[in-house]
């Protein structure tokens, strides 16, 4: 910054620098709004329904454009508008046109058992004590076009498609891609 003859910063240069800073802040603000509205958004996990995969108060980044490019796939963790005044986080289990059934700890898709490595440990623990991890069966139903069937990983404590029905694509906010908080839990989210 140039100084005037009396050793103080020139007022015109000070104003120019202030205007440049203001422009930069406005551009940064617009970028933040655009990114949050259309591309990515932070969410906080609230409740135990996705344990052991996710825990209450974990912060995740949701990719909001993924499903503008393609449809959800089995195993992906999605955030959706539940219609109960909150957004839910659940795992996609069955896709349009598939018949889904839940019998104890067995999930059947078109009559074939679904492999679910993300809940294998609690399922094995429940089996070792003579019980089942899941406490809600679900009779065979075919997923309608434009919908998915979702379940929480914490099967005994999840309000999911077994209770609320199939989730329309238009209610899906996006795919959970990254856990960003707490620091010890930072990770890319696997979608097996």
Short mmCIF file of C-alpha atoms in Angstrom, two decimals:
data_model
loop_
_atom_site.label_atom_id
_atom_site.label_comp_id
_atom_site.label_asym_id
_atom_site.label_seq_id
_atom_site.Cartn_x
_atom_site.Cartn_y
_atom_site.Cartn_z
CA UNK A 1 0.00 0.00 0.00
CA UNK A 2 1.40 3.37 -0.94
CA UNK A 3 1.94 6.02 1.66
CA UNK A 4 1.08 9.70 1.30
CA UNK A 5 3.72 12.37 1.83
CA UNK A 6 2.88 12.48 5.56
CA UNK A 7 3.75 8.76 6.03
CA UNK A 8 0.15 7.45 6.27
CA UNK A 9 -1.48 4.99 3.81
CA UNK A 10 -3.07 6.69 0.85
CA UNK A 11 -6.88 6.84 1.34
CA UNK A 12 -7.62 5.94 -2.28
CA UNK A 13 -5.48 2.79 -2.06
CA UNK A 14 -7.08 1.83 1.24
CA UNK A 15 -10.55 2.11 -0.30
CA UNK A 16 -9.48 0.09 -3.35
CA UNK A 17 -8.13 -2.68 -1.14
CA UNK A 18 -11.32 -2.67 0.98
CA UNK A 19 -13.44 -2.97 -2.19
CA UNK A 20 -11.24 -5.86 -3.43
CA UNK A 21 -11.68 -7.68 -0.11
CA UNK A 22 -15.44 -7.11 -0.19
CA UNK A 23 -15.65 -8.53 -3.73
CA UNK A 24 -13.62 -11.59 -2.71
CA UNK A 25 -15.87 -12.22 0.29
CA UNK A 26 -19.04 -11.90 -1.81
CA UNK A 27 -17.68 -14.34 -4.41
CA UNK A 28 -16.68 -16.79 -1.65
CA UNK A 29 -20.14 -16.49 -0.09
CA UNK A 30 -21.87 -17.15 -3.42
CA UNK A 31 -19.65 -20.21 -4.00
CA UNK A 32 -20.48 -21.60 -0.56
CA UNK A 33 -24.22 -21.16 -1.18
CA UNK A 34 -24.04 -22.79 -4.64
CA UNK A 35 -21.95 -25.72 -3.37
CA UNK A 36 -24.25 -26.34 -0.39
CA UNK A 37 -27.46 -26.01 -2.41
CA UNK A 38 -26.50 -28.06 -5.44
CA UNK A 39 -23.37 -30.14 -4.89
CA UNK A 40 -22.48 -31.16 -1.33
CA UNK A 41 -24.00 -30.60 2.08
CA UNK A 42 -23.01 -31.46 5.65
CA UNK A 43 -25.33 -33.53 7.84
CA UNK A 44 -25.16 -34.71 11.44
CA UNK A 45 -26.02 -38.32 12.26
CA UNK A 46 -28.77 -38.24 14.87
CA UNK A 47 -29.68 -41.48 16.59
CA UNK A 48 -28.45 -45.08 16.72
CA UNK A 49 -30.20 -46.48 13.62
CA UNK A 50 -27.01 -46.87 11.56
CA UNK A 51 -24.74 -48.35 14.24
CA UNK A 52 -22.22 -49.93 14.02
CA UNK A 53 -21.45 -48.13 10.73
CA UNK A 54 -22.29 -44.58 11.93
CA UNK A 55 -22.70 -43.06 15.38
CA UNK A 56 -24.70 -40.16 16.80
CA UNK A 57 -23.06 -36.74 16.28
CA UNK A 58 -20.80 -37.88 13.44
CA UNK A 59 -20.72 -35.26 10.69
CA UNK A 60 -20.98 -36.48 7.12
CA UNK A 61 -20.77 -34.89 3.69
CA UNK A 62 -23.62 -35.80 1.35
CA UNK A 63 -23.09 -35.77 -2.41
CA UNK A 64 -26.25 -34.10 -3.73
CA UNK A 65 -25.51 -34.44 -7.47
CA UNK A 66 -24.79 -38.19 -7.59
CA UNK A 67 -28.40 -39.12 -8.27
CA UNK A 68 -28.81 -36.46 -10.93
CA UNK A 69 -26.26 -38.53 -12.87
CA UNK A 70 -27.47 -42.04 -12.03
CA UNK A 71 -29.91 -43.95 -9.84
CA UNK A 72 -29.09 -45.23 -6.32
CA UNK A 73 -27.37 -48.59 -6.09
CA UNK A 74 -27.67 -51.36 -3.51
CA UNK A 75 -25.42 -50.87 -0.48
CA UNK A 76 -25.16 -47.10 -0.82
CA UNK A 77 -25.85 -45.04 2.27
CA UNK A 78 -28.37 -42.31 1.49
CA UNK A 79 -29.91 -39.33 3.24
CA UNK A 80 -33.59 -38.72 2.47
CA UNK A 81 -36.53 -36.59 3.59
CA UNK A 82 -38.54 -38.91 5.81
CA UNK A 83 -41.79 -37.00 6.04
CA UNK A 84 -41.45 -37.09 9.85
CA UNK A 85 -39.84 -33.66 10.17
CA UNK A 86 -36.29 -34.96 9.85
CA UNK A 87 -33.90 -36.34 7.27
CA UNK A 88 -32.97 -40.01 7.73
CA UNK A 89 -29.75 -41.83 6.89
CA UNK A 90 -30.18 -45.46 5.77
CA UNK A 91 -28.69 -48.08 3.46
CA UNK A 92 -30.24 -48.99 0.10
CA UNK A 93 -31.21 -52.67 0.26
CA UNK A 94 -33.51 -53.26 -2.73
CA UNK A 95 -34.00 -51.51 -6.07
CA UNK A 96 -37.01 -50.94 -8.35
CA UNK A 97 -38.55 -54.17 -9.64
CA UNK A 98 -36.85 -56.35 -7.03
CA UNK A 99 -38.76 -58.40 -4.47
CA UNK A 100 -37.44 -57.91 -0.94
CA UNK A 101 -38.17 -60.07 2.11
CA UNK A 102 -36.71 -60.02 5.63
CA UNK A 103 -36.80 -63.22 7.71
CA UNK A 104 -34.85 -62.94 10.95
CA UNK A 105 -31.31 -61.95 10.04
CA UNK A 106 -31.75 -63.02 6.42
CA UNK A 107 -32.58 -60.45 3.76
CA UNK A 108 -33.75 -61.97 0.50
CA UNK A 109 -33.65 -60.13 -2.82
CA UNK A 110 -35.58 -61.99 -5.52
CA UNK A 111 -35.33 -65.10 -3.32
CA UNK A 112 -31.53 -64.94 -2.92
CA UNK A 113 -29.79 -64.07 0.35
CA UNK A 114 -28.15 -60.65 0.42
CA UNK A 115 -24.58 -60.54 1.72
CA UNK A 116 -24.30 -57.79 4.37
CA UNK A 117 -20.72 -57.60 5.66
CA UNK A 118 -21.39 -54.22 7.32
CA UNK A 119 -23.56 -55.91 10.01
CA UNK A 120 -21.93 -59.35 10.16
CA UNK A 121 -20.37 -58.83 13.61
CA UNK A 122 -23.61 -57.96 15.47
CA UNK A 123 -25.46 -60.72 13.58
CA UNK A 124 -22.81 -63.26 14.69
CA UNK A 125 -22.94 -61.96 18.28
CA UNK A 126 -26.73 -62.33 18.40
CA UNK A 127 -26.53 -65.84 16.87
CA UNK A 128 -23.90 -66.89 19.44
CA UNK A 129 -26.33 -66.04 22.23
CA UNK A 130 -29.15 -67.94 20.50
CA UNK A 131 -31.04 -64.95 19.15
CA UNK A 132 -31.37 -62.80 16.07
CA UNK A 133 -30.08 -59.29 15.49
CA UNK A 134 -33.16 -58.21 13.51
CA UNK A 135 -36.43 -57.83 15.39
CA UNK A 136 -38.74 -56.92 12.48
CA UNK A 137 -39.53 -59.30 9.66
CA UNK A 138 -40.91 -58.03 6.37
CA UNK A 139 -43.13 -60.05 4.01
CA UNK A 140 -42.17 -60.31 0.32
CA UNK A 141 -42.92 -57.04 -1.51
CA UNK A 142 -41.85 -55.74 -4.91
CA UNK A 143 -40.18 -52.34 -4.96
CA UNK A 144 -42.12 -50.00 -7.28
CA UNK A 145 -40.42 -48.11 -10.11
CA UNK A 146 -38.75 -44.91 -8.95
CA UNK A 147 -38.38 -46.14 -5.37
CA UNK A 148 -35.88 -47.94 -3.14
CA UNK A 149 -36.19 -50.08 -0.02
CA UNK A 150 -33.87 -48.89 2.77
CA UNK A 151 -32.86 -50.26 6.17
CA UNK A 152 -30.73 -49.03 9.03
CA UNK A 153 -27.68 -51.11 9.93
CA UNK A 154 -28.94 -51.23 13.54
CA UNK A 155 -31.79 -53.57 12.60
CA UNK A 156 -33.36 -53.82 16.06
CA UNK A 157 -33.45 -50.03 16.44
CA UNK A 158 -34.21 -48.51 13.03
CA UNK A 159 -37.29 -46.76 11.68
CA UNK A 160 -36.89 -47.68 7.99
CA UNK A 161 -38.74 -49.09 4.96
CA UNK A 162 -40.05 -51.95 7.08
CA UNK A 163 -42.11 -49.27 8.88
CA UNK A 164 -42.42 -46.33 6.48
CA UNK A 165 -42.49 -48.09 3.12
CA UNK A 166 -40.55 -47.54 -0.07
CA UNK A 167 -38.63 -44.28 -0.55
CA UNK A 168 -39.30 -42.33 -3.77
CA UNK A 169 -36.22 -41.10 -5.64
CA UNK A 170 -37.40 -37.49 -5.31
CA UNK A 171 -37.14 -37.71 -1.49
CA UNK A 172 -33.47 -38.74 -1.63
CA UNK A 173 -31.15 -35.82 -0.81
CA UNK A 174 -27.98 -37.64 -1.83
CA UNK A 175 -25.33 -40.23 -1.02
CA UNK A 176 -23.27 -40.05 2.16
CA UNK A 177 -19.64 -40.02 0.97
CA UNK A 178 -17.34 -38.84 3.79
CA UNK A 179 -17.33 -38.73 7.59
CA UNK A 180 -15.59 -35.47 8.55
CA UNK A 181 -16.06 -35.39 12.34
CA UNK A 182 -14.91 -36.37 14.88
CA UNK A 183 -11.31 -36.23 13.73
CA UNK A 184 -10.58 -39.81 14.80
CA UNK A 185 -13.45 -41.07 12.62
CA UNK A 186 -12.62 -39.27 9.35
CA UNK A 187 -13.10 -41.72 6.49
CA UNK A 188 -14.47 -42.29 3.01
CA UNK A 189 -17.76 -44.15 3.31
CA UNK A 190 -17.77 -47.58 1.66
CA UNK A 191 -20.87 -48.60 -0.27
CA UNK A 192 -20.78 -52.41 -0.23
#
